[in-house]
mmCIF file with all atom_site columns, C-alpha atoms in Angstrom:
data_model
loop_
_atom_site.group_PDB
_atom_site.id
_atom_site.type_symbol
_atom_site.label_atom_id
_atom_site.label_alt_id
_atom_site.label_comp_id
_atom_site.label_asym_id
_atom_site.label_entity_id
_atom_site.label_seq_id
_atom_site.pdbx_PDB_ins_code
_atom_site.Cartn_x
_atom_site.Cartn_y
_atom_site.Cartn_z
_atom_site.occupancy
_atom_site.B_iso_or_equiv
_atom_site.pdbx_formal_charge
_atom_site.auth_seq_id
_atom_site.auth_comp_id
_atom_site.auth_asym_id
_atom_site.auth_atom_id
_atom_site.pdbx_PDB_model_num
ATOM 1   C CA . GLN A 1 1   ? -0.354 -0.516 -0.178  1.00 0.00 ? 1   GLN A CA 1
ATOM 2   C CA . VAL A 1 2   ? 2.767  2.335  0.489   1.00 0.00 ? 2   VAL A CA 1
ATOM 3   C CA . GLN A 1 3   ? 5.389  2.759  -1.770  1.00 0.00 ? 3   GLN A CA 1
ATOM 4   C CA . LEU A 1 4   ? 8.389  5.013  -2.838  1.00 0.00 ? 4   LEU A CA 1
ATOM 5   C CA . VAL A 1 5   ? 9.130  5.895  -5.998  1.00 0.00 ? 5   VAL A CA 1
ATOM 6   C CA . GLU A 1 6   ? 11.934 7.724  -7.310  1.00 0.00 ? 6   GLU A CA 1
ATOM 7   C CA . SER A 1 7   ? 13.419 9.823  -10.052 1.00 0.00 ? 7   SER A CA 1
ATOM 8   C CA . GLY A 1 8   ? 16.219 12.415 -11.422 1.00 0.00 ? 8   GLY A CA 1
ATOM 9   C CA . GLY A 1 9   ? 19.315 10.269 -11.745 1.00 0.00 ? 9   GLY A CA 1
ATOM 10  C CA . GLY A 1 10  ? 20.580 9.844  -15.209 1.00 0.00 ? 10  GLY A CA 1
ATOM 11  C CA . LEU A 1 11  ? 24.466 10.455 -16.358 1.00 0.00 ? 11  LEU A CA 1
ATOM 12  C CA . VAL A 1 12  ? 26.344 13.950 -15.301 1.00 0.00 ? 12  VAL A CA 1
ATOM 13  C CA . GLN A 1 13  ? 29.419 14.860 -16.319 1.00 0.00 ? 13  GLN A CA 1
ATOM 14  C CA . PRO A 1 14  ? 32.380 15.401 -13.585 1.00 0.00 ? 14  PRO A CA 1
ATOM 15  C CA . GLY A 1 15  ? 31.698 19.194 -11.761 1.00 0.00 ? 15  GLY A CA 1
ATOM 16  C CA . GLY A 1 16  ? 27.985 18.382 -12.460 1.00 0.00 ? 16  GLY A CA 1
ATOM 17  C CA . SER A 1 17  ? 24.813 18.599 -10.710 1.00 0.00 ? 17  SER A CA 1
ATOM 18  C CA . LEU A 1 18  ? 21.699 15.943 -10.317 1.00 0.00 ? 18  LEU A CA 1
ATOM 19  C CA . ARG A 1 19  ? 18.322 16.211 -7.952  1.00 0.00 ? 19  ARG A CA 1
ATOM 20  C CA . LEU A 1 20  ? 17.101 13.257 -6.602  1.00 0.00 ? 20  LEU A CA 1
ATOM 21  C CA . SER A 1 21  ? 13.523 12.921 -5.603  1.00 0.00 ? 21  SER A CA 1
ATOM 22  C CA . CYS A 1 22  ? 11.788 10.381 -3.608  1.00 0.00 ? 22  CYS A CA 1
ATOM 23  C CA . ALA A 1 23  ? 7.853  10.435 -2.816  1.00 0.00 ? 23  ALA A CA 1
ATOM 24  C CA . ALA A 1 24  ? 6.274  8.315  -0.849  1.00 0.00 ? 24  ALA A CA 1
ATOM 25  C CA . SER A 1 25  ? 2.524  7.276  -1.519  1.00 0.00 ? 25  SER A CA 1
ATOM 26  C CA . GLY A 1 26  ? -0.610 5.844  0.322   1.00 0.00 ? 26  GLY A CA 1
ATOM 27  C CA . SER A 1 27  ? -2.320 6.355  3.566   1.00 0.00 ? 27  SER A CA 1
ATOM 28  C CA . ILE A 1 28  ? 0.388  7.877  5.509   1.00 0.00 ? 28  ILE A CA 1
ATOM 29  C CA . PHE A 1 29  ? 0.080  9.463  9.195   1.00 0.00 ? 29  PHE A CA 1
ATOM 30  C CA . MET A 1 30  ? 3.611  10.663 10.372  1.00 0.00 ? 30  MET A CA 1
ATOM 31  C CA . ILE A 1 31  ? 6.973  9.782  9.039   1.00 0.00 ? 31  ILE A CA 1
ATOM 32  C CA . ASN A 1 32  ? 9.858  9.884  11.296  1.00 0.00 ? 32  ASN A CA 1
ATOM 33  C CA . ALA A 1 33  ? 13.079 9.932  9.138   1.00 0.00 ? 33  ALA A CA 1
ATOM 34  C CA . MET A 1 34  ? 13.879 9.788  5.618   1.00 0.00 ? 34  MET A CA 1
ATOM 35  C CA . ALA A 1 35  ? 17.486 8.970  4.303   1.00 0.00 ? 35  ALA A CA 1
ATOM 36  C CA . TRP A 1 36  ? 19.264 8.585  1.411   1.00 0.00 ? 36  TRP A CA 1
ATOM 37  C CA . TYR A 1 37  ? 21.778 5.552  0.956   1.00 0.00 ? 37  TYR A CA 1
ATOM 38  C CA . ARG A 1 38  ? 23.922 4.725  -2.188  1.00 0.00 ? 38  ARG A CA 1
ATOM 39  C CA . GLN A 1 39  ? 25.407 1.525  -3.563  1.00 0.00 ? 39  GLN A CA 1
ATOM 40  C CA . ALA A 1 40  ? 28.398 1.197  -6.405  1.00 0.00 ? 40  ALA A CA 1
ATOM 41  C CA . PRO A 1 41  ? 29.255 -2.238 -7.829  1.00 0.00 ? 41  PRO A CA 1
ATOM 42  C CA . GLY A 1 42  ? 31.364 -4.347 -5.127  1.00 0.00 ? 42  GLY A CA 1
ATOM 43  C CA . LYS A 1 43  ? 30.514 -1.993 -2.399  1.00 0.00 ? 43  LYS A CA 1
ATOM 44  C CA . GLN A 1 44  ? 28.629 -2.358 0.969   1.00 0.00 ? 44  GLN A CA 1
ATOM 45  C CA . ARG A 1 45  ? 25.297 0.312  0.577   1.00 0.00 ? 45  ARG A CA 1
ATOM 46  C CA . GLU A 1 46  ? 26.139 2.910  2.346   1.00 0.00 ? 46  GLU A CA 1
ATOM 47  C CA . LEU A 1 47  ? 24.429 5.954  4.410   1.00 0.00 ? 47  LEU A CA 1
ATOM 48  C CA . VAL A 1 48  ? 24.617 9.606  2.349   1.00 0.00 ? 48  VAL A CA 1
ATOM 49  C CA . ALA A 1 49  ? 22.703 11.836 4.212   1.00 0.00 ? 49  ALA A CA 1
ATOM 50  C CA . GLN A 1 50  ? 19.284 11.586 6.650   1.00 0.00 ? 50  GLN A CA 1
ATOM 51  C CA . PHE A 1 51  ? 16.862 13.590 8.298   1.00 0.00 ? 51  PHE A CA 1
ATOM 52  C CA . THR A 1 52  ? 16.987 12.425 12.443  1.00 0.00 ? 52  THR A CA 1
ATOM 53  C CA . PRO A 1 53  ? 13.774 12.464 14.273  1.00 0.00 ? 53  PRO A CA 1
ATOM 54  C CA . GLY A 1 54  ? 14.389 15.575 15.719  1.00 0.00 ? 54  GLY A CA 1
ATOM 55  C CA . GLY A 1 55  ? 14.735 17.206 12.364  1.00 0.00 ? 55  GLY A CA 1
ATOM 56  C CA . SER A 1 56  ? 18.595 17.540 11.997  1.00 0.00 ? 56  SER A CA 1
ATOM 57  C CA . THR A 1 57  ? 20.740 16.519 9.271   1.00 0.00 ? 57  THR A CA 1
ATOM 58  C CA . MET A 1 58  ? 23.400 14.265 8.656   1.00 0.00 ? 58  MET A CA 1
ATOM 59  C CA . TYR A 1 59  ? 25.927 13.330 6.148   1.00 0.00 ? 59  TYR A CA 1
ATOM 60  C CA . ALA A 1 60  ? 28.801 11.022 5.039   1.00 0.00 ? 60  ALA A CA 1
ATOM 61  C CA . ASP A 1 61  ? 31.672 12.464 4.885   1.00 0.00 ? 61  ASP A CA 1
ATOM 62  C CA . SER A 1 62  ? 32.689 11.901 1.933   1.00 0.00 ? 62  SER A CA 1
ATOM 63  C CA . VAL A 1 63  ? 29.620 13.972 0.230   1.00 0.00 ? 63  VAL A CA 1
ATOM 64  C CA . LYS A 1 64  ? 29.488 16.882 3.164   1.00 0.00 ? 64  LYS A CA 1
ATOM 65  C CA . GLY A 1 65  ? 29.711 20.275 1.349   1.00 0.00 ? 65  GLY A CA 1
ATOM 66  C CA . ARG A 1 66  ? 28.325 18.719 -1.607  1.00 0.00 ? 66  ARG A CA 1
ATOM 67  C CA . PHE A 1 67  ? 25.148 17.160 -1.149  1.00 0.00 ? 67  PHE A CA 1
ATOM 68  C CA . THR A 1 68  ? 21.953 18.597 0.173   1.00 0.00 ? 68  THR A CA 1
ATOM 69  C CA . ILE A 1 69  ? 19.334 16.764 1.692   1.00 0.00 ? 69  ILE A CA 1
ATOM 70  C CA . SER A 1 70  ? 15.936 18.661 1.775   1.00 0.00 ? 70  SER A CA 1
ATOM 71  C CA . ARG A 1 71  ? 12.047 17.511 2.490   1.00 0.00 ? 71  ARG A CA 1
ATOM 72  C CA . ASP A 1 72  ? 8.539  18.608 1.312   1.00 0.00 ? 72  ASP A CA 1
ATOM 73  C CA . ASN A 1 73  ? 6.423  17.335 4.126   1.00 0.00 ? 73  ASN A CA 1
ATOM 74  C CA . ALA A 1 74  ? 2.705  18.440 2.477   1.00 0.00 ? 74  ALA A CA 1
ATOM 75  C CA . LYS A 1 75  ? 4.278  15.826 -0.571  1.00 0.00 ? 75  LYS A CA 1
ATOM 76  C CA . ASN A 1 76  ? 5.909  13.226 1.380   1.00 0.00 ? 76  ASN A CA 1
ATOM 77  C CA . THR A 1 77  ? 8.934  14.160 -0.630  1.00 0.00 ? 77  THR A CA 1
ATOM 78  C CA . VAL A 1 78  ? 12.790 13.949 0.443   1.00 0.00 ? 78  VAL A CA 1
ATOM 79  C CA . TYR A 1 79  ? 15.193 15.255 -2.103  1.00 0.00 ? 79  TYR A CA 1
ATOM 80  C CA . LEU A 1 80  ? 18.843 15.162 -3.039  1.00 0.00 ? 80  LEU A CA 1
ATOM 81  C CA . GLN A 1 81  ? 20.950 18.159 -4.433  1.00 0.00 ? 81  GLN A CA 1
ATOM 82  C CA . LEU A 1 82  ? 24.145 16.712 -5.409  1.00 0.00 ? 82  LEU A CA 1
ATOM 83  C CA . ASN A 1 83  ? 26.705 18.957 -6.589  1.00 0.00 ? 83  ASN A CA 1
ATOM 84  C CA . SER A 1 84  ? 30.205 19.026 -7.504  1.00 0.00 ? 84  SER A CA 1
ATOM 85  C CA . LEU A 1 85  ? 30.187 15.356 -8.263  1.00 0.00 ? 85  LEU A CA 1
ATOM 86  C CA . SER A 1 86  ? 33.235 13.083 -9.252  1.00 0.00 ? 86  SER A CA 1
ATOM 87  C CA . PRO A 1 87  ? 33.039 9.513  -10.894 1.00 0.00 ? 87  PRO A CA 1
ATOM 88  C CA . GLU A 1 88  ? 33.151 8.101  -7.146  1.00 0.00 ? 88  GLU A CA 1
ATOM 89  C CA . ASP A 1 89  ? 29.830 9.272  -6.573  1.00 0.00 ? 89  ASP A CA 1
ATOM 90  C CA . THR A 1 90  ? 28.609 6.741  -9.434  1.00 0.00 ? 90  THR A CA 1
ATOM 91  C CA . ALA A 1 91  ? 26.243 4.659  -7.522  1.00 0.00 ? 91  ALA A CA 1
ATOM 92  C CA . VAL A 1 92  ? 22.348 3.603  -7.281  1.00 0.00 ? 92  VAL A CA 1
ATOM 93  C CA . TYR A 1 93  ? 20.895 5.855  -4.721  1.00 0.00 ? 93  TYR A CA 1
ATOM 94  C CA . TYR A 1 94  ? 18.366 4.524  -3.193  1.00 0.00 ? 94  TYR A CA 1
ATOM 95  C CA . CYS A 1 95  ? 15.837 6.546  -0.375  1.00 0.00 ? 95  CYS A CA 1
ATOM 96  C CA . ASN A 1 96  ? 14.458 5.221  2.394   1.00 0.00 ? 96  ASN A CA 1
ATOM 97  C CA . MET A 1 97  ? 11.669 5.876  5.248   1.00 0.00 ? 97  MET A CA 1
ATOM 98  C CA . ASN A 1 98  ? 10.352 5.289  8.475   1.00 0.00 ? 98  ASN A CA 1
ATOM 99  C CA . LEU A 1 99  ? 7.022  5.758  8.699   1.00 0.00 ? 99  LEU A CA 1
ATOM 100 C CA . TYR A 1 100 ? 3.565  5.090  10.268  1.00 0.00 ? 100 TYR A CA 1
ATOM 101 C CA . ALA A 1 101 ? 0.445  4.730  7.987   1.00 0.00 ? 101 ALA A CA 1
ATOM 102 C CA . TYR A 1 102 ? -2.812 4.198  8.853   1.00 0.00 ? 102 TYR A CA 1
ATOM 103 C CA . SER A 1 103 ? -3.199 0.694  7.847   1.00 0.00 ? 103 SER A CA 1
ATOM 104 C CA . ASP A 1 104 ? -0.654 -0.563 10.104  1.00 0.00 ? 104 ASP A CA 1
ATOM 105 C CA . LYS A 1 105 ? -1.875 -2.440 13.181  1.00 0.00 ? 105 LYS A CA 1
ATOM 106 C CA . ASP A 1 106 ? -1.353 0.122  16.380  1.00 0.00 ? 106 ASP A CA 1
ATOM 107 C CA . LEU A 1 107 ? 0.302  2.199  13.818  1.00 0.00 ? 107 LEU A CA 1
ATOM 108 C CA . ILE A 1 108 ? 3.766  0.276  14.224  1.00 0.00 ? 108 ILE A CA 1
ATOM 109 C CA . PRO A 1 109 ? 6.517  1.727  12.279  1.00 0.00 ? 109 PRO A CA 1
ATOM 110 C CA . LYS A 1 110 ? 7.948  0.478  9.324   1.00 0.00 ? 110 LYS A CA 1
ATOM 111 C CA . SER A 1 111 ? 10.842 1.180  7.004   1.00 0.00 ? 111 SER A CA 1
ATOM 112 C CA . TYR A 1 112 ? 10.163 1.097  3.114   1.00 0.00 ? 112 TYR A CA 1
ATOM 113 C CA . TRP A 1 113 ? 13.100 1.637  0.387   1.00 0.00 ? 113 TRP A CA 1
ATOM 114 C CA . GLY A 1 114 ? 12.266 3.195  -3.148  1.00 0.00 ? 114 GLY A CA 1
ATOM 115 C CA . GLN A 1 115 ? 13.399 1.316  -6.563  1.00 0.00 ? 115 GLN A CA 1
ATOM 116 C CA . GLY A 1 116 ? 16.790 2.803  -6.662  1.00 0.00 ? 116 GLY A CA 1
ATOM 117 C CA . THR A 1 117 ? 17.784 5.344  -9.081  1.00 0.00 ? 117 THR A CA 1
ATOM 118 C CA . GLN A 1 118 ? 21.157 4.885  -11.262 1.00 0.00 ? 118 GLN A CA 1
ATOM 119 C CA . VAL A 1 119 ? 23.625 8.245  -11.109 1.00 0.00 ? 119 VAL A CA 1
ATOM 120 C CA . THR A 1 120 ? 26.720 7.788  -13.650 1.00 0.00 ? 120 THR A CA 1
ATOM 121 C CA . VAL A 1 121 ? 29.447 10.178 -13.327 1.00 0.00 ? 121 VAL A CA 1
ATOM 122 C CA . SER A 1 122 ? 31.328 9.999  -15.995 1.00 0.00 ? 122 SER A CA 1
ATOM 123 C CA . SER A 1 123 ? 32.880 12.164 -19.198 1.00 0.00 ? 123 SER A CA 1
#
């Protein structure tokens, strides 16, 4: 019933920018946290950026100063602005949300994943 749909990935030159979007649909009561992960071939999935339950932002050292996470609560959407991209940023980017859905018994919070969007940085 709840699903996260990602968009915005693509091919970009080094130094370029992209803006990723992740929209949650369904009967959502409250979103506790939002985050972006990425996974490159042969590597573990890593946390890139997140909103904490308290509303603060956190960034991995590798992207700090270049990426910006933002959100539109009215649209249940989280964004990731990627600037000054380098080939090392090439990966599949996944969004994740921990949320309460009206369909959940006793409003038990659960985590949901987007389908992933490919970001390729190459000349």
